Every structure is written in structure tokens, then in C-alpha cells.
XYZ file of C-alpha atoms in Angstrom:
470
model
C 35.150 -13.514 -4.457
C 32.177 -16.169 -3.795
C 30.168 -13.161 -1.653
C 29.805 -9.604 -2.481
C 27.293 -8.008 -0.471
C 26.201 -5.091 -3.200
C 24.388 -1.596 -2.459
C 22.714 -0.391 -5.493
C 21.659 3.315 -4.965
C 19.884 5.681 -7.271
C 17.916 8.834 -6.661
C 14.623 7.653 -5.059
C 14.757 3.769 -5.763
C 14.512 1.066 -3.040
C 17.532 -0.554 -1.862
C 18.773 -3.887 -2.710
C 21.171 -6.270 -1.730
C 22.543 -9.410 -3.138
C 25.585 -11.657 -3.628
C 27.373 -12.783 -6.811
C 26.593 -16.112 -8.271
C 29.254 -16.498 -10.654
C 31.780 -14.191 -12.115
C 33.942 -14.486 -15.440
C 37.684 -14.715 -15.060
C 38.413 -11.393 -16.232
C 35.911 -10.158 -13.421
C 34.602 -7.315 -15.773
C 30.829 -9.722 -15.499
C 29.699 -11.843 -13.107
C 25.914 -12.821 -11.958
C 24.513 -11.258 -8.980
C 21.077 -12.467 -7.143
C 19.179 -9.909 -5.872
C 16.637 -10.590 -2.761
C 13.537 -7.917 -2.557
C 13.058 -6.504 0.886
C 9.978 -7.567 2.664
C 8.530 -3.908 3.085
C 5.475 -2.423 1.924
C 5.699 0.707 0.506
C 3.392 3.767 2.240
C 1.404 6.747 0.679
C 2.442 10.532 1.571
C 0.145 9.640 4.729
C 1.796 6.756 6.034
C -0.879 4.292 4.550
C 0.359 0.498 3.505
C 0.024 1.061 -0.305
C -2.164 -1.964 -1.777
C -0.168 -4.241 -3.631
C -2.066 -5.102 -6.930
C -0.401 -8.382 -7.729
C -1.768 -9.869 -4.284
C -5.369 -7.928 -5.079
C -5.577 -9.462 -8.528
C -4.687 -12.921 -7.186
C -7.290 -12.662 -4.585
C -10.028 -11.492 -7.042
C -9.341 -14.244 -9.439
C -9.032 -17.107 -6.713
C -12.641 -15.623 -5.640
C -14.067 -15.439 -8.800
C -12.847 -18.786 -10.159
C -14.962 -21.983 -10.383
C -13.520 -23.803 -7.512
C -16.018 -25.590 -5.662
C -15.034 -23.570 -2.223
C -12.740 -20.789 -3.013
C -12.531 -19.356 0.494
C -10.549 -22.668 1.511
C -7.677 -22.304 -1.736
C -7.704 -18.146 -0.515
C -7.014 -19.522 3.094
C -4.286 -21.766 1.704
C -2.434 -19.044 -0.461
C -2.847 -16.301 2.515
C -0.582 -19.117 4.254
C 1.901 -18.314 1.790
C 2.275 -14.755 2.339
C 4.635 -13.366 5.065
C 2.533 -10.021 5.110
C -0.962 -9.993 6.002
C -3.743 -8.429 4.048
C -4.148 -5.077 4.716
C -8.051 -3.217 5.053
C -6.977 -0.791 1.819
C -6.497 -3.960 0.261
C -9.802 -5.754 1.672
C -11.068 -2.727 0.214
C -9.658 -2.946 -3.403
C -10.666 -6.583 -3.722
C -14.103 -5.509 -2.517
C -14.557 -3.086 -5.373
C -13.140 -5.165 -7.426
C -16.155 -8.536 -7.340
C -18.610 -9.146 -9.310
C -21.239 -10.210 -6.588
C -22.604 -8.332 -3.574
C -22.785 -11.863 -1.871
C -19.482 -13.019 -2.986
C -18.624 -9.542 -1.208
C -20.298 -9.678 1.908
C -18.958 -13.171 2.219
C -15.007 -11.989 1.854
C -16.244 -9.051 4.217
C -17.302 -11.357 6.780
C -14.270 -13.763 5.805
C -11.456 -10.944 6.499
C -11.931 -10.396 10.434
C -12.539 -14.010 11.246
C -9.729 -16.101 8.969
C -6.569 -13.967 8.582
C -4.758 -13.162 11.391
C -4.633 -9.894 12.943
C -6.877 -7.965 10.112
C -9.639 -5.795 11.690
C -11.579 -3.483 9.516
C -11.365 0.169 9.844
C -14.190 2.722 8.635
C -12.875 2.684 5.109
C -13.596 -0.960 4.493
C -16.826 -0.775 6.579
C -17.950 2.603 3.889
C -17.166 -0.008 1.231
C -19.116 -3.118 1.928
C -21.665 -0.398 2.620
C -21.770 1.320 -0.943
C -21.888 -2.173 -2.020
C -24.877 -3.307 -0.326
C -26.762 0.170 -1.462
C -26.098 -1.208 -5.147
C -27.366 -4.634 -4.769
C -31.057 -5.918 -5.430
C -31.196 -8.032 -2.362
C -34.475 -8.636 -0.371
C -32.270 -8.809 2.566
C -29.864 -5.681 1.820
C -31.401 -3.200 4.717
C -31.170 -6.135 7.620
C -27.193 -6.754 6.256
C -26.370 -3.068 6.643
C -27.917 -3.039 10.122
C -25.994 -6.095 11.559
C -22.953 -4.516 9.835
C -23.425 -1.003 11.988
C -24.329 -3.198 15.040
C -20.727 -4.469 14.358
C -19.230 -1.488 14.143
C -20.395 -0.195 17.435
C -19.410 -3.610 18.522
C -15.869 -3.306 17.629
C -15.783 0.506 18.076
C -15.063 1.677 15.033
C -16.050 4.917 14.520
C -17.481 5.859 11.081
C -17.117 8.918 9.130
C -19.417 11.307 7.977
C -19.027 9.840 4.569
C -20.480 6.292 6.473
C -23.694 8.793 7.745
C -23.964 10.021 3.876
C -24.123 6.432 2.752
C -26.545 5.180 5.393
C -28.972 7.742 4.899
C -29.196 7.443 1.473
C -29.556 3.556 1.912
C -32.727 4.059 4.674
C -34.102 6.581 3.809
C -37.050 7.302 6.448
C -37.921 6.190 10.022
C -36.532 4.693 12.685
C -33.270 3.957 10.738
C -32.707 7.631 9.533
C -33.063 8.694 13.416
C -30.440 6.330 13.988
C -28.133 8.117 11.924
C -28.520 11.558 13.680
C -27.213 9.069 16.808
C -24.307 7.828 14.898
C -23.436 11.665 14.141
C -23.474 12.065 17.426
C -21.813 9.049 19.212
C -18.756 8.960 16.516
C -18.629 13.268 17.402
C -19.412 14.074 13.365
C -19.704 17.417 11.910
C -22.596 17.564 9.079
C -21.599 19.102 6.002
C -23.272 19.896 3.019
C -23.566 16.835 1.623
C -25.032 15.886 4.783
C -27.551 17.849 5.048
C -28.817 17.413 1.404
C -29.135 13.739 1.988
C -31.269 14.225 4.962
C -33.379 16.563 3.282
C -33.871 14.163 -0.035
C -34.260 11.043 2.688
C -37.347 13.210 3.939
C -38.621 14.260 0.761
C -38.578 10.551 -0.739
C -40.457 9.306 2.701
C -43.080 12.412 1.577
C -42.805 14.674 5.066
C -42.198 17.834 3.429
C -42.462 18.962 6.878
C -39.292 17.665 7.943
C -37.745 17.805 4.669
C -38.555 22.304 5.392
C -37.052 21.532 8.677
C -33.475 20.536 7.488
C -33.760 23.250 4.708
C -34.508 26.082 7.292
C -31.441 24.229 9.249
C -29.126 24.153 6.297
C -30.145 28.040 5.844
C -28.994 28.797 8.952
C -25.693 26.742 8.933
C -25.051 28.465 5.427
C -25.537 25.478 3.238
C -27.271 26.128 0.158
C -29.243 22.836 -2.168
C -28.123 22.203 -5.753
C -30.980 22.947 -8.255
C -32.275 19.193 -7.875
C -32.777 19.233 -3.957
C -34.606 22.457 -4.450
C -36.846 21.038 -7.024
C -37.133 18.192 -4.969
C -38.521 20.288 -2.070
C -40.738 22.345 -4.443
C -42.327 19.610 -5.802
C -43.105 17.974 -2.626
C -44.604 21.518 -1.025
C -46.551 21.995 -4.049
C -48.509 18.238 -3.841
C -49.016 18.978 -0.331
C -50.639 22.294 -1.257
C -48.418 24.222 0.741
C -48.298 27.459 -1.112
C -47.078 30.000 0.686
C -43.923 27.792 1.712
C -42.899 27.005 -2.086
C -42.916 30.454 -3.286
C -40.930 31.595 -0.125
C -38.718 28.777 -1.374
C -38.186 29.582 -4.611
C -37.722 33.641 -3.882
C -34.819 31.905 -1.741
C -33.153 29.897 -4.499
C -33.295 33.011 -6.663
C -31.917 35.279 -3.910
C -28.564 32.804 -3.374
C -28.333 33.003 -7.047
C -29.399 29.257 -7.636
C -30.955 29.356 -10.949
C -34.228 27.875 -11.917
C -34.357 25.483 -14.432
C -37.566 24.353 -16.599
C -38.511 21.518 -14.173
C -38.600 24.307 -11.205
C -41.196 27.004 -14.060
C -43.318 23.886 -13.964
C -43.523 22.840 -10.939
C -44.543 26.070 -9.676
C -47.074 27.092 -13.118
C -49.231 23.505 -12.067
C -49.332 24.537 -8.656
C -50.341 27.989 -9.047
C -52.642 27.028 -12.043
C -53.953 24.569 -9.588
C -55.166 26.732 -7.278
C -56.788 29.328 -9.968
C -53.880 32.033 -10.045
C -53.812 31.712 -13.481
C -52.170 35.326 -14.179
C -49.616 34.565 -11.497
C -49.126 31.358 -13.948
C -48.772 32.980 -16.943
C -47.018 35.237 -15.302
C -44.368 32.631 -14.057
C -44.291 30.946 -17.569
C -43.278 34.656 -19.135
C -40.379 34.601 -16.592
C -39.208 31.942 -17.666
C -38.880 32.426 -21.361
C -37.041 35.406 -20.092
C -34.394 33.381 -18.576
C -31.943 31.289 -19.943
C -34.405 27.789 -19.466
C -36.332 26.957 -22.473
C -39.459 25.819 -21.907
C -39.474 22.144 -21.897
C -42.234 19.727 -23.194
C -43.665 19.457 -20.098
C -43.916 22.782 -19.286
C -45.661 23.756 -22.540
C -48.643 20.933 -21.903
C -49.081 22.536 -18.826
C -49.472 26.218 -19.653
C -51.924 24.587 -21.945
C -54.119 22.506 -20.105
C -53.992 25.629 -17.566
C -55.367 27.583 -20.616
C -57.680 24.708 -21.680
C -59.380 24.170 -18.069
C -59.858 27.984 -18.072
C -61.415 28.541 -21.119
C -64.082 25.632 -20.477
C -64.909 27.438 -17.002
C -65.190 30.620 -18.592
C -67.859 29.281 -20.615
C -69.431 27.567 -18.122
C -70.112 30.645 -16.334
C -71.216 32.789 -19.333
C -73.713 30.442 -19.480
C -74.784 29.843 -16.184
C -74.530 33.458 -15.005
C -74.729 35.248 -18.075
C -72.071 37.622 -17.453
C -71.272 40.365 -20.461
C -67.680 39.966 -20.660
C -64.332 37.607 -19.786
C -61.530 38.370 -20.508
C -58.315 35.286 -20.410
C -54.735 35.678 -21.446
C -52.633 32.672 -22.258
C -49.497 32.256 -22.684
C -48.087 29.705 -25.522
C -44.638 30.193 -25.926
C -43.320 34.092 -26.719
C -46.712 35.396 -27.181
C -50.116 35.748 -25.690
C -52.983 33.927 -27.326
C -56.319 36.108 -26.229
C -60.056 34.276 -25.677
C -62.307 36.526 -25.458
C -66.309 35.792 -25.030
C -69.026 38.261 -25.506
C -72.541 37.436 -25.799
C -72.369 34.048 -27.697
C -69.239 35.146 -29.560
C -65.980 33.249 -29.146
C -62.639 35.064 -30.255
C -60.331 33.663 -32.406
C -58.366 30.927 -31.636
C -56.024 30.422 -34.595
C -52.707 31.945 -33.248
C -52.910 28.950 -30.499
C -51.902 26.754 -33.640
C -49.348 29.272 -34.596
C -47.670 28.971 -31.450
C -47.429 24.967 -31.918
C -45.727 25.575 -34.972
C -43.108 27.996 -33.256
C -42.919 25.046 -30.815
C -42.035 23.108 -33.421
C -39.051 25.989 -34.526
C -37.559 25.887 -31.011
C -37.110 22.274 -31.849
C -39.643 21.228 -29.044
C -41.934 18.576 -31.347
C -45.534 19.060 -29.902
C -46.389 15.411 -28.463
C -49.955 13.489 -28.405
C -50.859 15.648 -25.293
C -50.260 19.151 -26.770
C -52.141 17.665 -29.957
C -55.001 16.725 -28.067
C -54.877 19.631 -25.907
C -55.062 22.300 -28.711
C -57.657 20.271 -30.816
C -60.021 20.263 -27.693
C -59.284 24.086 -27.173
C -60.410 24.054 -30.974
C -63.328 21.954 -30.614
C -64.749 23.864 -27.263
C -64.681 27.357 -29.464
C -66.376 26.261 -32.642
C -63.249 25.533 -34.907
C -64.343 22.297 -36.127
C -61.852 22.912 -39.504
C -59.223 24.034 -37.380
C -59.142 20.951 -35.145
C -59.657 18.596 -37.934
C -57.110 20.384 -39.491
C -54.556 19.439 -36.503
C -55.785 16.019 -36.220
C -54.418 15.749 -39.913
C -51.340 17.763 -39.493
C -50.693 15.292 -36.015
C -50.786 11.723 -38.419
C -48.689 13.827 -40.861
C -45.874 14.469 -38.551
C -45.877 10.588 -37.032
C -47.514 11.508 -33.658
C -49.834 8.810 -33.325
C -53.440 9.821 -31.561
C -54.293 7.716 -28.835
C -58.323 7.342 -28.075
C -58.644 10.087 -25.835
C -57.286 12.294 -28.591
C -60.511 10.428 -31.045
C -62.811 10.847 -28.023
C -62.105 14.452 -28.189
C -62.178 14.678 -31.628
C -65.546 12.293 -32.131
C -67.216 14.568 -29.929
C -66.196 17.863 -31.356
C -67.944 16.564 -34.736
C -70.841 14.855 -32.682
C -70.977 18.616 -31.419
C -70.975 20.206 -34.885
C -73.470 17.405 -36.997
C -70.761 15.911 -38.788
C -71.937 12.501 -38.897
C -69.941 11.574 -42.096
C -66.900 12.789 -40.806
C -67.302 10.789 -37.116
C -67.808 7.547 -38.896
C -64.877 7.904 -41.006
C -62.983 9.102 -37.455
C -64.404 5.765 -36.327
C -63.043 3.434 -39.186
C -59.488 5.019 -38.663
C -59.798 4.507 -34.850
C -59.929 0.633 -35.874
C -57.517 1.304 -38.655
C -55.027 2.093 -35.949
C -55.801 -0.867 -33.680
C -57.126 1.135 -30.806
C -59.725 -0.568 -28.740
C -62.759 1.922 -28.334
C -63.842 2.967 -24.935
C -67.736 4.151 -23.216
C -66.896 7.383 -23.729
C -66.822 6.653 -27.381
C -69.774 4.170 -27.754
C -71.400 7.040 -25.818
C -70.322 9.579 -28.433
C -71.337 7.126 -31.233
C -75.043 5.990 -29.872
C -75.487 10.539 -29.693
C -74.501 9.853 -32.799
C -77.297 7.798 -34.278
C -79.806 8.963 -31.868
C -79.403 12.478 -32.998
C -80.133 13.674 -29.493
C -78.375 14.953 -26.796
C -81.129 13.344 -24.363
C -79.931 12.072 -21.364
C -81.899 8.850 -20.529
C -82.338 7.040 -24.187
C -83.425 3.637 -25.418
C -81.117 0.649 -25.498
C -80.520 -0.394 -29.140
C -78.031 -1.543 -31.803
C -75.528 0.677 -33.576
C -75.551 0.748 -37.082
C -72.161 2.243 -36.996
C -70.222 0.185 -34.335
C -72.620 -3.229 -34.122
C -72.439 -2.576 -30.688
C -75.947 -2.648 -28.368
C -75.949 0.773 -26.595
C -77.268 1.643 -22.865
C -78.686 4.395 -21.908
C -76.536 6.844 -20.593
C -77.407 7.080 -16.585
């Protein structure tokens, strides 16, 4: 029996036919050869599976040193009896190196193998690409690739809208996008809308950017924490108030929590605009939540407290009143400055607080050093400042020379002469380059007058020849 046409059948297997080669007299054995159908298998959704073998070989033809490889790609399509299919235009895509090298197959697809035609999911790939790559010429590439698409009708998704959005951006682009949505009859979802409202934000209308979150409100879409901190952020540099707190009563209403980055936010924009208790006030909130206070958050509550105090003195002096009264808030506690008739209250639990910093596991950095030891200096506690200065080399914080400015003048302040010029020496111990503000410190220094117009003359400390101050 020279031909035996054999069906080989097994619970869901492919079936194959072949015929017998050779056989063995005692025709127990014999040789069959076995042809593979030409079929590609199909996903649950009827979808041409990719075949990997032919992806890999197209990569590596691509990726190879030949001096053209599009040509020897060309030549081994030829080969093939099946033409390339867009899911697997779309693997070998993802799979190069280059974002030219990938544009270039793009364009090579449509024009050199027969019958291919890209469909949205190749399209939404070459388009993730291009919002990857570095190229000076990436924005003009994705617009001549969705003047294609409208060319060739295609119709994108709404996961093609997501990606252009987040490629533009802003202007006349973005408003093209609302088109596409549009033309190609798109539905918006989430996603969608968070997009547009971070494409908004980034181009700084906070105007707009409210005007897709009142939209998304309505349409029942709520922002993760980082679209709402996004919008905050944005409403707070434009000094719009009223419309961040109104936000942030809504993210805590839809049970969005606030993190640390949303407490600060809010504590510099109220502190900002002088509402220090409401500051405090937000900063005591959130050490009753569940976010720590960050870094950042602490050198703001600060400063807040640091700006306040100095204005509180400035107007005891100027208009003499009897009595202020400040609360701050460090941390879990509330660190009191109180000023009565030339009489400062007593600052040391603000350096208690850095050291419960410190417990949390929230290592105070150059700016809460330099911070506290001006809060120091500005209420008389030249030890206490020095003190910190010490305790700030100890720990490896290095002081920078606004944090020897602030010290230089606290002992220019007190007398301390001795004390500045050994502040000096490790200022140039460090490497730091002195600036006028502490020449200007120095020459008070060895003037021993807090004159403002004063003669131009050599320092015996610094070497340096001194103007007067204007």
C-alpha cells in the first residue's frame, strides 16, 4: 500500500493528513509524511491569531545589519502563502527597538504587501509608540497619521482619543479630538474624561480643566486622588479659593481620600492668603487621618508659622498693640508664641517637635533646619539656634548659605562677633561661596552699626572691600 490517506483525530487537535513513505514487511511500522494545513488559527472572537515564528522572523530581519532590510523582508514576504495580518503588524511593532525603524514598517505595511490595510488597533499602536519617542518631529507624525486615518476611514476607538490627548495636550489639537469623538460616534468614559481634564491642567487653564470636572460630576465620573490633586494645585496657583475648597469638600464627600500632597496643597494656599487658623486647622486634620505628614508638608506648616511670627512682631512694634496671640502647629502638638510688651514666649517645644519628626521617621531636611533656627534667632534664642546649627552637622544635613546667612545674622543680632567669624571660617571650610547678604552681615559686623548708609572699606574678617549698603 504505496498511499494511505490517514485521519489522525484527538479531542481538540487540528487535523492532519498524510501518506506512507515506506512500510516494513510485517506492516506493524511504516513512515508516514504529514503535510500541515494552510489555516490560521482564530481567537474566541474570530481574530487571525499572530503566528510568532513569522513575528520573530520579521523582527530579526528588521533589526539585523543588512544594509536595506525592507528589501530581504519584501523578499521573504514572497515566500509566504499567507499575508501578514494587522495583529501581527502590531506584534512586530511592539516588538522594535526604534520608533523610526517603527514608523518606517508602519508606513511599509499598507504600501508593499498585498492586500494589508491597517485597522484602529495597529493605528493605536504606532500611536503609543510615537508618544514614547524623543523625536523633534513626533507631534507632526501623529497628525499625518490621523489625516490618514480619516483618509482611509478608519474609525478609531476611544482608546485612539485617550492616546491622542495625552500626546497634545492643549490647543488646537486637543479640540480636534472632541471632533474625532464625534465623527467616529465615541462614548467618553472615565478615562476619557480624566485625560481631558489633566491635558487642561498641564496647558494651565484651570478654567477648563473645572469645566470637564463639573462635566465628569454630572456624567458620574469621579478623579483618582492624582487628578484631584492635579486640579487643586492648579486652582490654588491661580488663587482661586473658593473653587479648591468646594473641590476638596467634593473629593471627601465621594469618599476619595486625601493624601499628604492634597493637606499641602491646600495649608500653602490658605497660609497664603493669611487664614492661618484655617491652616493649622487643615494640618490637625490631617494628622487625624490616615496620611502622615510628609516632608513637605511639615516645611510648610513651618514657614506658615515662621512668616507669622515675624509679622506679629512687626506690628507690636509698629502699632504697639498689648497682646498677640499665634498657635502653630508642628506635628501632634501646638507650639504657642506669645508677645507681650517686649516679652517673647518660649520657643523650645518647636525643637521638641523636630525631634518627634525625627521619631515618625521623617528626618528634618536643610529647610526645616533653617526654618526653626530662624524662628530661634527672630525670638532671642541665640543658644537654642546655635544649638540646632550643631545638632544639623551632627546628623549629616549639610547647611547651605542661606542657612549661615540666617545664622550670621542671628549672632550679628546678638554681639557675638567671635562666634560669626568662626561661622565664617566653617562657611569656607565647607566650600560654600559667600553671597551680599553675607558680606553685608560681615561689614555690620566690623562696623558695629546697624547704620544704613556706611563708608566703603576693607574687611578685616573676609579681605573683601565693602559698599555701603543703599
Amino acid at each position: 500500500m504505496n498511499n494511505v490517506r490517514l485521519l489522525l483525530r484527538r479531542g481538540y487537535a487540528t487535523k492532519y493528513s498524510g501518506r506512507v513513505l515506506t512500510e516494513m514487511d510485517n506492516g506493524r511500522s511504516f513512515a508516514v509524511e504529514v503535510q500541515v494545513p494552510n489555516i490560521q488559527q482564530l481567537d474566541p472572537r474570530g481574530y487571525p491569531l499572530p503566528r510568532h515564528d513569522l513575528v520573530c522572523k520579521v523582527v530579526n530581519i528588521l533589526q539585523s545589519r543588512s544594509s536595506d532590510p525592507f528589501i530581504e523582508l519584501s523578499d521573504y514576504l514572497e515566500t509566504l502563502t499567507l499575508t501578514l495580518t494587522p495583529s501581527e503588524a502590531s506584534e512586530i511593532l511592539k516588538s522594535l527597538h526604534s520608533s523610526s525603524l517603527a514608523l518606517q514598517f508602519f508606513r511599509f505595511c499598507p504600501t508593499s504587501i498585498p492586500k494589508f490595510r491597517h485597522d484602529c488597533f495597529t493605528y493605536n499602536r504606532i500611536l503609543l509608540i510615537l508618544s514614547k519617542s524623543s523625536s523633534p518631529d513626533r507631534f507632526d507624525s501623529v497628525r499625518r497619521i490621523i489625516d490618514e486615518m480619516e483618509r482611509s476611514r478608519v474609525h478609531g476607538n476611544i482608546s485612539t482619543v485617550n492616546l491622542l490627548i495625552g500626546i497634545f495636550g492643549g490647543g488646537e489639537d486637543l479640540d480636534r479630538c472632541l471632533r474625532l469623538v464625534k465623527k467616529w460616534e465615541l462614548r467618553m468614559n472615565r478615562y476619557t474624561y480624566k485625560c481631558l481634564l489633566q491635558a487642561h491642567l498641564r496647558s494651565r487653564d484651570s478654567n477648563k480643566g473645572l469645566e470637564v470636572y463639573q462635566e465628569m460630576k454630572r456624567k458620574g465620573y469621579q478623579p483618582d486622588i492624582f487628578a484631584y490633586n492635579m486640579l487643586l494645585d492648579a486652582l490654588a496657583k491661580d488663587e482661586k479659593v473658593e473653587e479648591a475648597k468646594k473641590v476638596f469638600e467634593d473629593m471627601k464627600k465621594k469618599h476619595c481620600e486625601p493624601d499628604e500632597y492634597t493637606y499641602t496643597i491646600l495649608i500653602r494656599m490658605t497660609g497664603k492668603h493669611g487664614k492661618l487658623d484655617e491652616a493649622i486647622s487643615l494640618f490637625q486634620e490631617m494628622l487625624s487621618k490616615n496620611p502622615a505628614p510628609n516632608l513637605i508638608a511639615y516645611n510648610t506648616t513651618i514657614q506658615l508659622q515662621k512668616d507669622n511670627l515675624v509679622d506679629s512682631m512687626k506690628l507690636w512694634k509698629y502699632q504697639r498693640r498689648d497682646k498677640f496671640r499665634y498657635h502653630y502647629v508642628q506635628h501632634c502638638i501646638h507650639c504657642s508664641w506669645e508677645i507681650k510688651t517686649g516679652k517673647n514666649g518660649d520657643v523650645d517645644e518647636a525643637y521638641m517637635r523636630c525631634k518627634e519628626m525625627e521619631e515618625k521617621g521623617l528626618n528634618p531636611d536643610v529647610v526645616t533646619y533653617s526654618t526653626l533656627i530662624e524662628c530661634f534667632g527672630k525670638s532671642d534664642k541665640v543658644e537654642m539656634a546655635c544649638r540646632l546649627f550643631d545638632e544639623m552637622l551632627s546628623e549629616g544635613c549639610c547647611p547651605n548659605i542661606i542657612t549661615y546667612n540666617i545664622l550670621l545674622d542671628c549672632l550679628e543680632r546678638s554681639g557675638r562677633t567671635a562666634e560669626a567669624v568662626d561661622l565664617y571660617a566653617k562657611l569656607k571650610e565647607q566650600g560654600l561661596t559667600p553671597d551680599w547678604i553675607t558680606y553685608s552681615i560681615l561689614e555690620r559686623l566690623q562696623s558695629g552699626s546697624h547704620r544704613r548708609f556706611r563708608s566703603r572699606r576693607q574687611n578685616p574678617i573676609t579681605g573683601w572691600v565693602v559698599s555701603p549698603l543703599r
